Short mmCIF file of C-alpha atoms and ligand atoms in Angstrom, two decimals:
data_model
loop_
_atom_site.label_atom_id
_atom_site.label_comp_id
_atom_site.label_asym_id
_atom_site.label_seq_id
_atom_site.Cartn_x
_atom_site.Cartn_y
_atom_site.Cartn_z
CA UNK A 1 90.56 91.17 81.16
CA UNK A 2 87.29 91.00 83.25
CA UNK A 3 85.52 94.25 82.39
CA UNK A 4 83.28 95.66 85.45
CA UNK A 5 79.71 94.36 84.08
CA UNK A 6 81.11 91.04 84.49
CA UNK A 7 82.53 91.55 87.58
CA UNK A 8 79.38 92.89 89.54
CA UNK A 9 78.99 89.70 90.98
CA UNK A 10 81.18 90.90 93.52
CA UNK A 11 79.08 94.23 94.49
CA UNK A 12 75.77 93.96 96.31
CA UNK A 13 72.90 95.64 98.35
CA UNK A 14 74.32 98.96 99.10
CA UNK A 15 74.29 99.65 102.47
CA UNK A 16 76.16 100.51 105.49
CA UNK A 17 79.71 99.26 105.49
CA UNK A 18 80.69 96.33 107.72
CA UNK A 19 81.23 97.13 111.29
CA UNK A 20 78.20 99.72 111.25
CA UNK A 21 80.68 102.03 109.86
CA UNK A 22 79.15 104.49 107.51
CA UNK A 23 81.38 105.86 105.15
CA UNK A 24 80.23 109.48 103.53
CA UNK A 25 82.49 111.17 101.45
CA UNK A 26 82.67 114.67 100.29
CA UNK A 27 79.51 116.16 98.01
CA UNK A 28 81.96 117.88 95.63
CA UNK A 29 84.26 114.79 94.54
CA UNK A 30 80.82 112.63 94.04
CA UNK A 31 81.82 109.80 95.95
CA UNK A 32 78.53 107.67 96.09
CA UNK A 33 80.33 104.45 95.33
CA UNK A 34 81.14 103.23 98.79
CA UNK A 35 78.71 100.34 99.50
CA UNK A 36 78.27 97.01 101.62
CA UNK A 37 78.82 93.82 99.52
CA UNK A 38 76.29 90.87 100.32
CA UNK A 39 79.35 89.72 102.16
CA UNK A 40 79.35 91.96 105.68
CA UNK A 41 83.26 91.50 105.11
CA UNK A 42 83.74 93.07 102.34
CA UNK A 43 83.80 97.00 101.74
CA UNK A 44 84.34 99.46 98.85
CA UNK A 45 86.11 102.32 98.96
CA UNK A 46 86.93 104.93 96.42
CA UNK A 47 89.64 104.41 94.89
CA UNK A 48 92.81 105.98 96.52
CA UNK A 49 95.44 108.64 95.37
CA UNK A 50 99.21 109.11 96.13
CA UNK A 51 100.12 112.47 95.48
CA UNK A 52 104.23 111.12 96.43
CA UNK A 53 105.41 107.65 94.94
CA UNK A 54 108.89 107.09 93.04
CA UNK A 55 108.02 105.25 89.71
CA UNK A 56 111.86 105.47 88.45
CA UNK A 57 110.96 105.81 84.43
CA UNK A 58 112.78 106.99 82.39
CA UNK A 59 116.17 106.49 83.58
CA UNK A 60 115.63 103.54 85.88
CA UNK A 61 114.03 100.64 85.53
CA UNK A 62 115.93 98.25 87.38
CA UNK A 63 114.45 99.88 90.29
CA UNK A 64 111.04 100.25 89.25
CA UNK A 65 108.85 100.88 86.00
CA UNK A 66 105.53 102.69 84.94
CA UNK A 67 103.98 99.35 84.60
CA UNK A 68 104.90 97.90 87.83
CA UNK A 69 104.61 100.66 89.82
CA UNK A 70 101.02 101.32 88.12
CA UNK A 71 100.27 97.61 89.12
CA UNK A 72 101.65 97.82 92.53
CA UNK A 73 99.26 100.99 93.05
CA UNK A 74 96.30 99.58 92.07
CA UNK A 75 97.00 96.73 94.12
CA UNK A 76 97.75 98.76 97.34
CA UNK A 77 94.25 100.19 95.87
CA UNK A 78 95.13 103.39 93.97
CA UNK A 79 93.62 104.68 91.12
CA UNK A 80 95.55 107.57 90.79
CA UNK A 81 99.04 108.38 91.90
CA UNK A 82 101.73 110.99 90.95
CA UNK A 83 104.90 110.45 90.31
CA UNK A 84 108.72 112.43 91.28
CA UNK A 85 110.30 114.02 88.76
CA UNK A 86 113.68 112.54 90.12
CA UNK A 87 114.33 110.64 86.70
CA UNK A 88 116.71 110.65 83.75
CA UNK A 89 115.94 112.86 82.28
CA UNK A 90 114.62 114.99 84.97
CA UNK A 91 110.70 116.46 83.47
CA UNK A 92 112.50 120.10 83.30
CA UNK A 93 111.24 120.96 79.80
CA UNK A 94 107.92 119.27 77.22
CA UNK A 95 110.86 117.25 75.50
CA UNK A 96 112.24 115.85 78.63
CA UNK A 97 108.29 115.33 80.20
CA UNK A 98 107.42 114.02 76.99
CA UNK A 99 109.54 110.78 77.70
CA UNK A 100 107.83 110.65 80.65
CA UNK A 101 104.41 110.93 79.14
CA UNK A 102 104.65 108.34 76.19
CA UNK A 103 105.75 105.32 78.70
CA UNK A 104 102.91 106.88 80.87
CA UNK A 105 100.26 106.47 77.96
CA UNK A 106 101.70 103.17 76.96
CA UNK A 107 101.75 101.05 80.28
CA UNK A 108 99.89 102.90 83.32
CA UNK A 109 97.39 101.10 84.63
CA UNK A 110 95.50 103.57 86.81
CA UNK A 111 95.86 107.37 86.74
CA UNK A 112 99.33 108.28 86.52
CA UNK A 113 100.02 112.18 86.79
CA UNK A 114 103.55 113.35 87.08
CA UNK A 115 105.03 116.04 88.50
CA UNK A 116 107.81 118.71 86.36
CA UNK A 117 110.52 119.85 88.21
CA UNK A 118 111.01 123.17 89.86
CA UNK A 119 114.58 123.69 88.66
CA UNK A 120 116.56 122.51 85.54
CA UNK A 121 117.98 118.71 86.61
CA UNK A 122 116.42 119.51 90.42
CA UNK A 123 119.94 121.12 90.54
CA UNK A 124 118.45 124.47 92.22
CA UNK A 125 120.28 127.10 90.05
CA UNK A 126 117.53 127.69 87.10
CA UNK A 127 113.79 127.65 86.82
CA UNK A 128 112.33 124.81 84.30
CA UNK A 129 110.43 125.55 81.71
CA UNK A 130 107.34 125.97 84.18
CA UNK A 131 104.56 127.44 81.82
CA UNK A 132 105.14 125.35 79.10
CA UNK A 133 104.99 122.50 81.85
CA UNK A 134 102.08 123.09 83.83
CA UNK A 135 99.26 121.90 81.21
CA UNK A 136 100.61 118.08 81.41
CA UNK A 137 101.48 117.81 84.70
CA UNK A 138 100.00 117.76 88.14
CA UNK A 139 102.32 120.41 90.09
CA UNK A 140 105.97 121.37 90.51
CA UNK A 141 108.37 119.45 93.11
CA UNK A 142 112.21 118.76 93.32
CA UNK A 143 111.38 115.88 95.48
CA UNK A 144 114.84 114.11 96.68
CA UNK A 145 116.13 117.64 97.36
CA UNK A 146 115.40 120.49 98.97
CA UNK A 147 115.56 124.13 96.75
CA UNK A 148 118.27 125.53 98.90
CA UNK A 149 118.07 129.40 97.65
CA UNK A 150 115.33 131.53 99.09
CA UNK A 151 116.01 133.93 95.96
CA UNK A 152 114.96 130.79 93.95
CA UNK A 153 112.26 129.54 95.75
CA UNK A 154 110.57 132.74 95.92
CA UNK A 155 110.81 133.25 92.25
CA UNK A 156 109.37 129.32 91.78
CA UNK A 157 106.71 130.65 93.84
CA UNK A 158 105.60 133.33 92.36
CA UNK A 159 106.05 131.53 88.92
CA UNK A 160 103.69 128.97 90.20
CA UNK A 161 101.08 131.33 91.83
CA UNK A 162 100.85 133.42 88.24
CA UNK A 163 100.18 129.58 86.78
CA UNK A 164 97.75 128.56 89.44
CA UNK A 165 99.83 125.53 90.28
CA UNK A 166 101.35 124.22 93.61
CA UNK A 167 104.83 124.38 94.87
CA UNK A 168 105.16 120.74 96.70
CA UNK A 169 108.43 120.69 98.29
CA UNK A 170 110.86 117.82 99.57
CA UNK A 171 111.90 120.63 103.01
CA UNK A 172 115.81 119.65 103.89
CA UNK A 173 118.84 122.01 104.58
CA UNK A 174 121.87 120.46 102.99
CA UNK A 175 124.07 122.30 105.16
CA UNK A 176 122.53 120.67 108.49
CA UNK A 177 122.81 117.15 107.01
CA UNK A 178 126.39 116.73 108.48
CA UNK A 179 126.60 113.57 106.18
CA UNK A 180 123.56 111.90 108.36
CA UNK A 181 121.41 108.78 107.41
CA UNK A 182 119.20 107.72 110.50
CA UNK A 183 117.74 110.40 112.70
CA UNK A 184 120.08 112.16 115.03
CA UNK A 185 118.63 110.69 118.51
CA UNK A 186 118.86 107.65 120.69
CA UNK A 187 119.91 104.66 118.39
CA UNK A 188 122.26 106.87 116.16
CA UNK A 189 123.75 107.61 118.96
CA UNK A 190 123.93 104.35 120.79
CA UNK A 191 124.51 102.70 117.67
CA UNK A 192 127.22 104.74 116.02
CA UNK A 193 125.57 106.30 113.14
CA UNK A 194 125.50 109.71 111.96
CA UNK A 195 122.38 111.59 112.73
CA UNK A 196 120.00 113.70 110.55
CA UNK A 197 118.64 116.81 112.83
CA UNK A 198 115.14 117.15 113.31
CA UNK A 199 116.09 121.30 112.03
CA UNK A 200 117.19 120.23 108.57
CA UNK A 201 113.54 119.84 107.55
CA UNK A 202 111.31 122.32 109.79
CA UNK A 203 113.83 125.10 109.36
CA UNK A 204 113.21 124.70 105.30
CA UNK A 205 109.34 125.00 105.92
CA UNK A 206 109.68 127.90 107.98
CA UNK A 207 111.12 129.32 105.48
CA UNK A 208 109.08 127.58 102.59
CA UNK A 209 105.78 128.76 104.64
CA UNK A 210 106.88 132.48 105.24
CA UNK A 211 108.11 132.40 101.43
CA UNK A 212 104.01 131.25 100.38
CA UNK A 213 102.64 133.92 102.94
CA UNK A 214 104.24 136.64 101.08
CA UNK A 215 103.81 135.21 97.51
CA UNK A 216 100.09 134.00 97.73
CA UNK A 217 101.74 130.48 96.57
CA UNK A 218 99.55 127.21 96.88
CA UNK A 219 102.38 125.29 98.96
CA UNK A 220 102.43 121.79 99.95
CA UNK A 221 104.91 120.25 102.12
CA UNK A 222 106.13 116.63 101.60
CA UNK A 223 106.50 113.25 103.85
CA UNK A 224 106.80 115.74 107.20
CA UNK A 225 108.32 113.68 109.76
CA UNK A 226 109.43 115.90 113.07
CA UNK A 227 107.32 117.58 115.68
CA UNK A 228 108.19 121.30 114.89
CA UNK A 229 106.80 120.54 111.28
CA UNK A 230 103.67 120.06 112.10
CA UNK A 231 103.72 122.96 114.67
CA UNK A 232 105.13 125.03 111.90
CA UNK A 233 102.10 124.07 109.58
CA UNK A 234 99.56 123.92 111.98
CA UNK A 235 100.14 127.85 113.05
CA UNK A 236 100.74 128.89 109.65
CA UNK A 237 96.71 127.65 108.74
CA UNK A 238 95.44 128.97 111.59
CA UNK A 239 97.20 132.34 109.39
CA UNK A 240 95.47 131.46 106.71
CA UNK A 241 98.44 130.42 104.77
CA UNK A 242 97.74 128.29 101.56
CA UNK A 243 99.31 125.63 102.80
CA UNK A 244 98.72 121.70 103.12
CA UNK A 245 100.87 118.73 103.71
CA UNK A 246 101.58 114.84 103.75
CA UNK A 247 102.89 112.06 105.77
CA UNK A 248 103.76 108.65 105.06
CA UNK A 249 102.56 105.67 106.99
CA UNK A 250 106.00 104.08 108.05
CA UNK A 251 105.97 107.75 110.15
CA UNK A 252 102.86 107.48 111.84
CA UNK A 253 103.84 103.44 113.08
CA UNK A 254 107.25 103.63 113.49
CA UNK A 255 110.37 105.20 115.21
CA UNK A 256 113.50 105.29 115.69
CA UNK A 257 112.80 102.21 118.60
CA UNK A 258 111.87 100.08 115.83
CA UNK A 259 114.82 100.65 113.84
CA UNK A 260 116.92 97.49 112.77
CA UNK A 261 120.76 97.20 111.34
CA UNK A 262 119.07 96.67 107.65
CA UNK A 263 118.67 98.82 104.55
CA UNK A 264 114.79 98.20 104.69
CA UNK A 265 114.75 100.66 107.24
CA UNK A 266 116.10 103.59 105.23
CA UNK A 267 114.50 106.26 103.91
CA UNK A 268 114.60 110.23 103.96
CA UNK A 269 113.47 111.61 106.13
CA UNK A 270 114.42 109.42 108.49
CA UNK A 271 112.37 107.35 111.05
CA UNK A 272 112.08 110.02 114.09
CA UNK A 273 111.70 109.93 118.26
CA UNK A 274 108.59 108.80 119.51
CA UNK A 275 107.21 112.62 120.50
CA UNK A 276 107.84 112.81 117.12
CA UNK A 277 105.37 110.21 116.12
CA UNK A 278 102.66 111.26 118.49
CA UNK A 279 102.41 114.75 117.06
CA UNK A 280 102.18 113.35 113.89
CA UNK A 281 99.12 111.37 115.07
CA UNK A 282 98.03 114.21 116.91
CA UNK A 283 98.23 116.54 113.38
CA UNK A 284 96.06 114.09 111.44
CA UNK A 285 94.00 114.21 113.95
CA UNK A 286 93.32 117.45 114.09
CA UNK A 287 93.58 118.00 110.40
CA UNK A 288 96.73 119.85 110.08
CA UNK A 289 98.32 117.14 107.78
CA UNK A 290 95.58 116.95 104.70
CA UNK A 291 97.03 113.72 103.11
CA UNK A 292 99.21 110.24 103.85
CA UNK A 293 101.43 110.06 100.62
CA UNK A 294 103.44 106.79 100.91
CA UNK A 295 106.65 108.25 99.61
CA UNK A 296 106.55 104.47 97.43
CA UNK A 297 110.99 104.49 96.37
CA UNK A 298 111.95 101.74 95.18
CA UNK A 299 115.73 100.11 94.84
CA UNK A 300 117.28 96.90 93.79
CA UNK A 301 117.81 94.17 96.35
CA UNK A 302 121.60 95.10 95.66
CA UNK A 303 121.18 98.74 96.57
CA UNK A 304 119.11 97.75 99.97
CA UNK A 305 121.46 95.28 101.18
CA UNK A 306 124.14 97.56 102.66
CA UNK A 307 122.70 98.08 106.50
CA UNK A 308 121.53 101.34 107.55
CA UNK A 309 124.78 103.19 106.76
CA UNK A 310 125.32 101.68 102.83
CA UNK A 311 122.06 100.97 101.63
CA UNK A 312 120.16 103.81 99.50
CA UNK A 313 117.30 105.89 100.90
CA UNK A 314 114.02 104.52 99.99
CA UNK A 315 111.60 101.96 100.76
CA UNK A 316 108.06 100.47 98.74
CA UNK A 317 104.56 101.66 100.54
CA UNK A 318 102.14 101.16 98.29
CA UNK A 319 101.05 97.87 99.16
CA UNK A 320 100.84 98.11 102.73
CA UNK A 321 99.43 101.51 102.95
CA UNK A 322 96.24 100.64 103.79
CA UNK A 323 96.44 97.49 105.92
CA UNK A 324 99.15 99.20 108.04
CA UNK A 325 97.14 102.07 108.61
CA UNK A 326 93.79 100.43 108.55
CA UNK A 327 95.47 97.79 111.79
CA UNK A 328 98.02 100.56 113.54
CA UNK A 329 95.61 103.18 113.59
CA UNK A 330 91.47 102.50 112.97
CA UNK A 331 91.41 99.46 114.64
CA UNK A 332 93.13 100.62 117.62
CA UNK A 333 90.94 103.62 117.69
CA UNK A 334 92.90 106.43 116.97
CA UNK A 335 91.03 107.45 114.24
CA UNK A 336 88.02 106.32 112.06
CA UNK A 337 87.63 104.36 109.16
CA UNK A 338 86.01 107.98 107.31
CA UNK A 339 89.11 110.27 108.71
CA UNK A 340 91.66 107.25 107.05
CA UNK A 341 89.93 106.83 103.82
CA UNK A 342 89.85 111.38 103.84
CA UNK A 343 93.62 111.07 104.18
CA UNK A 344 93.66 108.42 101.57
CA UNK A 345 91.69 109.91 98.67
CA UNK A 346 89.36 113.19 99.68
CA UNK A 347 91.82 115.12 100.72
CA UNK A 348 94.13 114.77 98.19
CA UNK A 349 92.31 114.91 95.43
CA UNK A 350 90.72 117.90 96.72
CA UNK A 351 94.03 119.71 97.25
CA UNK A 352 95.90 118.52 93.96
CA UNK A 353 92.20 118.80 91.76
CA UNK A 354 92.59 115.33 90.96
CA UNK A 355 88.97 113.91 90.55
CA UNK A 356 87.54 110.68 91.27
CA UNK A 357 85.92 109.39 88.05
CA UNK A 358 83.36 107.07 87.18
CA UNK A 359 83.39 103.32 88.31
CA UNK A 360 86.94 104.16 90.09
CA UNK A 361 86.89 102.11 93.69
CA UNK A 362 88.64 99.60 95.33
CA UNK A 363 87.38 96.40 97.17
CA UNK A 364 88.63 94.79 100.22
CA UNK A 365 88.22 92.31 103.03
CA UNK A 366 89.03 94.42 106.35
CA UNK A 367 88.57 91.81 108.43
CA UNK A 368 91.24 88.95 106.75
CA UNK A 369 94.93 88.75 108.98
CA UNK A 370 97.75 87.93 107.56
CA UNK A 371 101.38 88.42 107.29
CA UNK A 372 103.14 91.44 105.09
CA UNK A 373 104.95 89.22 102.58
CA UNK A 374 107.42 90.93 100.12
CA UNK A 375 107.42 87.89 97.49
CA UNK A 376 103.80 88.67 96.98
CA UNK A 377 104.51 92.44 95.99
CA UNK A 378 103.95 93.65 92.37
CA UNK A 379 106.56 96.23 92.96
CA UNK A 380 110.01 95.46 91.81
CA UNK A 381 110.87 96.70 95.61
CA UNK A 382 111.05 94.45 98.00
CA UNK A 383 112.51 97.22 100.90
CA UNK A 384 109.93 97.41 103.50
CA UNK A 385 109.96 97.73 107.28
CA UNK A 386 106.85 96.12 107.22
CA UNK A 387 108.08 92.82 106.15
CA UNK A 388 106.56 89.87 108.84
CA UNK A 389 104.15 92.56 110.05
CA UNK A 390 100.71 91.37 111.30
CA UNK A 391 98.00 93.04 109.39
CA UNK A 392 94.72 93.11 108.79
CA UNK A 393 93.10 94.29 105.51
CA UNK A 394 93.05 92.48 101.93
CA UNK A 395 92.82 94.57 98.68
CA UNK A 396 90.42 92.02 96.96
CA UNK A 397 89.98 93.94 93.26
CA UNK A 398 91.00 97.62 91.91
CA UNK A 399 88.44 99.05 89.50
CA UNK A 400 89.99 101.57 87.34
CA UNK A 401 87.14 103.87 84.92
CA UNK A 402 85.27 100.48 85.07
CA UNK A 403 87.74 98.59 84.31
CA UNK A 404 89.55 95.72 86.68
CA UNK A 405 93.20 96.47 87.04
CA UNK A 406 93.58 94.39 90.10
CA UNK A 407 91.70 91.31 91.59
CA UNK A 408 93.33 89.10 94.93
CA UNK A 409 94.34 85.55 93.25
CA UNK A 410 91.77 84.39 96.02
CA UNK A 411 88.84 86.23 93.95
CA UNK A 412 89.85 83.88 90.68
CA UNK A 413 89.34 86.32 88.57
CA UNK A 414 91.33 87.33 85.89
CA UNK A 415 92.44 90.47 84.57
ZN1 ZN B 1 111.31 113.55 99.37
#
């Protein structure tokens, strides 16, 4: 391990940022390391946080473990990242987060803060043990399902608000699901597949948004993926409803026209119409979605090989966050370099109190192309729609607390 006083070879002059960008970042998170390098191609950012990623430990680690997922973070150019609580066993008490915690303490490399779970086994029926949760973990979710009782969400909520935590919530009605898999629009229906309606997930943050307006309830809304979402959202802060939400990249880039008969473009919620899409764009634009989460779920190469109907939901974003965005969106103009890294890092770790610390940043060449190659990933997913995609962006080193928990093979420096 290179430790950062040997590695400031690497930092230089500080300065403007390549490009005549000029990066500021928010006063109260202290961001004062972004700086030019002596090379105009090179840029430092602060390092990233992923308030959604699927790190599969306990219970799974054929899919994906602390370590690698850690390593694949800080790679993508994370320093902080939080995981689901869909594991075995599901975080629903201190002895079932405590399994959680000890791998955590043992092999993270970067910040990793978990979430509990709102319900006992994210089965719906019975709070966890929420106060005796909250002091080790970031905030409450039952991410891979939605909390289908308004009786039990409202009681999570109020739970939550008395702890000072945030409800984040993976929105879906199971009984609108109709045993869909793609979204219900063009190419499920010209292709045969069963369709997932657009009113499975707003009609759950309707709800989910009324249910924080009457309980005072910090709420945050995961991976939002349809057009009536963000309306939904957008109206219910121009309330003044505590509320915030994410997206994930593959939402903002894709749709359902890009869709392919493979497994590696799976994942829940599902890729949506191109209106779809645009409001998306237009709500980060215009601030209504706070933060791009990648929604980073990992499977085997067995579990992803089954086409679009077999294969399980899921695919790896943490490496290609950046790139994809930085290419598909900054350099195209849609928005700037400052709004991408506010979705990236302010913003989050402004909503979820997640603070940058010292000597945390990330270093990258924005102006290298090349290829999005799964054999290079550190994940043990190798399910992206990405794959082959032209992109322009190369994480070159992650500093963690000053420590190097990432460097590009091309930097030669080990760690
Ligand atoms: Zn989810």
């Amino acid at each position: 391990m290179i430790n950062f006083e040997q590695a400031k070879f690497i930092t230089g002059s500080t300065g403007p940022l390549a490009g005549g960008h000029s990066v500021t970042s928010p006063d109260d998170l202290s961001v004062s390391l972004v700086k030019s390098l002596d090379s105009p191609d090179y840029v430092i950012f602060p390092g990233f946080c992923d308030v959604h990623v699927h790190f599969r430990e306990p219970g799974f680690s054929y899919k994906e473990t602390i370590h690698t997922g850690s390593m694949a973070a800080a790679r993508g150019g994370y320093t902080a990242v939080c995981p689901m609580p869909n594991l075995k066993p599901v975080p629903d008490s201190p002895a079932h987060l405590l399994e959680e915690l000890e791998i955590i303490r043992r092999d993270a490399v970067i910040d990793v803060l978990p979430y509990a779970s709102i319900t006992v086994n994210e089965e719906g029926r019975e709070l966890s043990d929420m106060e005796l949760l909250c002091r080790d973990t970031v905030a409450f979710s039952d991410d891979g399902r939605g909390v289908q009782s308004e009786e039990m969400m409202r009681r999570a909520m109020q739970e939550a608000k008395r702890l000072g935590r945030m409800i984040v919530a993976h929105c879906e009605v199971n009984d609108l699901l109709h045993g869909g898999y793609i979204h219900e629009g063009a190419y499920a229906k010209a292709h045969g597949h069963a369709g997932i309606s657009s009113e499975s997930e707003w009609k759950e943050i309707e709800r989910d948004v009324r249910l924080a307006e009457e309980t005072g309830c910090a709420y945050h809304v995961c991976h939002i993926s349809t057009l009536e979402s963000v309306q939904i959202i957008r109206e219910a802060k121009a309330r003044g409803v505590n509320v915030s939400c994410e997206t994930a990249p593959h939402y903002l880039t894709m749709d359902e026209n890009d869709l392919q008969e493979e497994g590696r473009f799976k994942m829940n919620p599902p890729l949506r119409s191109s209106r779809d899409r645009e409001e998306l764009i237009r709500g980060i634009q215009d601030g209504t979605i706070d933060c791009i989460a990648t929604d980073h779920a990992p499977h085997s190469r067995e579990e992803k090989s089954k086409g679009l109907k077999g294969s399980a939901m899921g695919i790896v974003g943490l490496e290609t966050a950046f790139p994809v965005l930085y290419t598909k969106l900054v350099r195209t103009g849609i928005i700037t370099l400052e709004k991408l890294l506010d979705l990236l890092c302010a913003n989050p770790r402004k909503r979820f109190d997640i603070p940058l610390p010292a000597n945390d940043f990330t270093i990258w060449d924005l102006d290298r192309e090349y290829s999005v190659d799964p054999s290079e990933f550190l994940t043990l997913g190798r399910a992206t729609p990405f794959e082959g995609w032209k992109v322009y962006g190369r994480c070159l080193m992650t500093v963690h607390r000053g420590r190097v928990v990432y460097a590009d093979p091309s930097t030669g420096i080990l760690y």
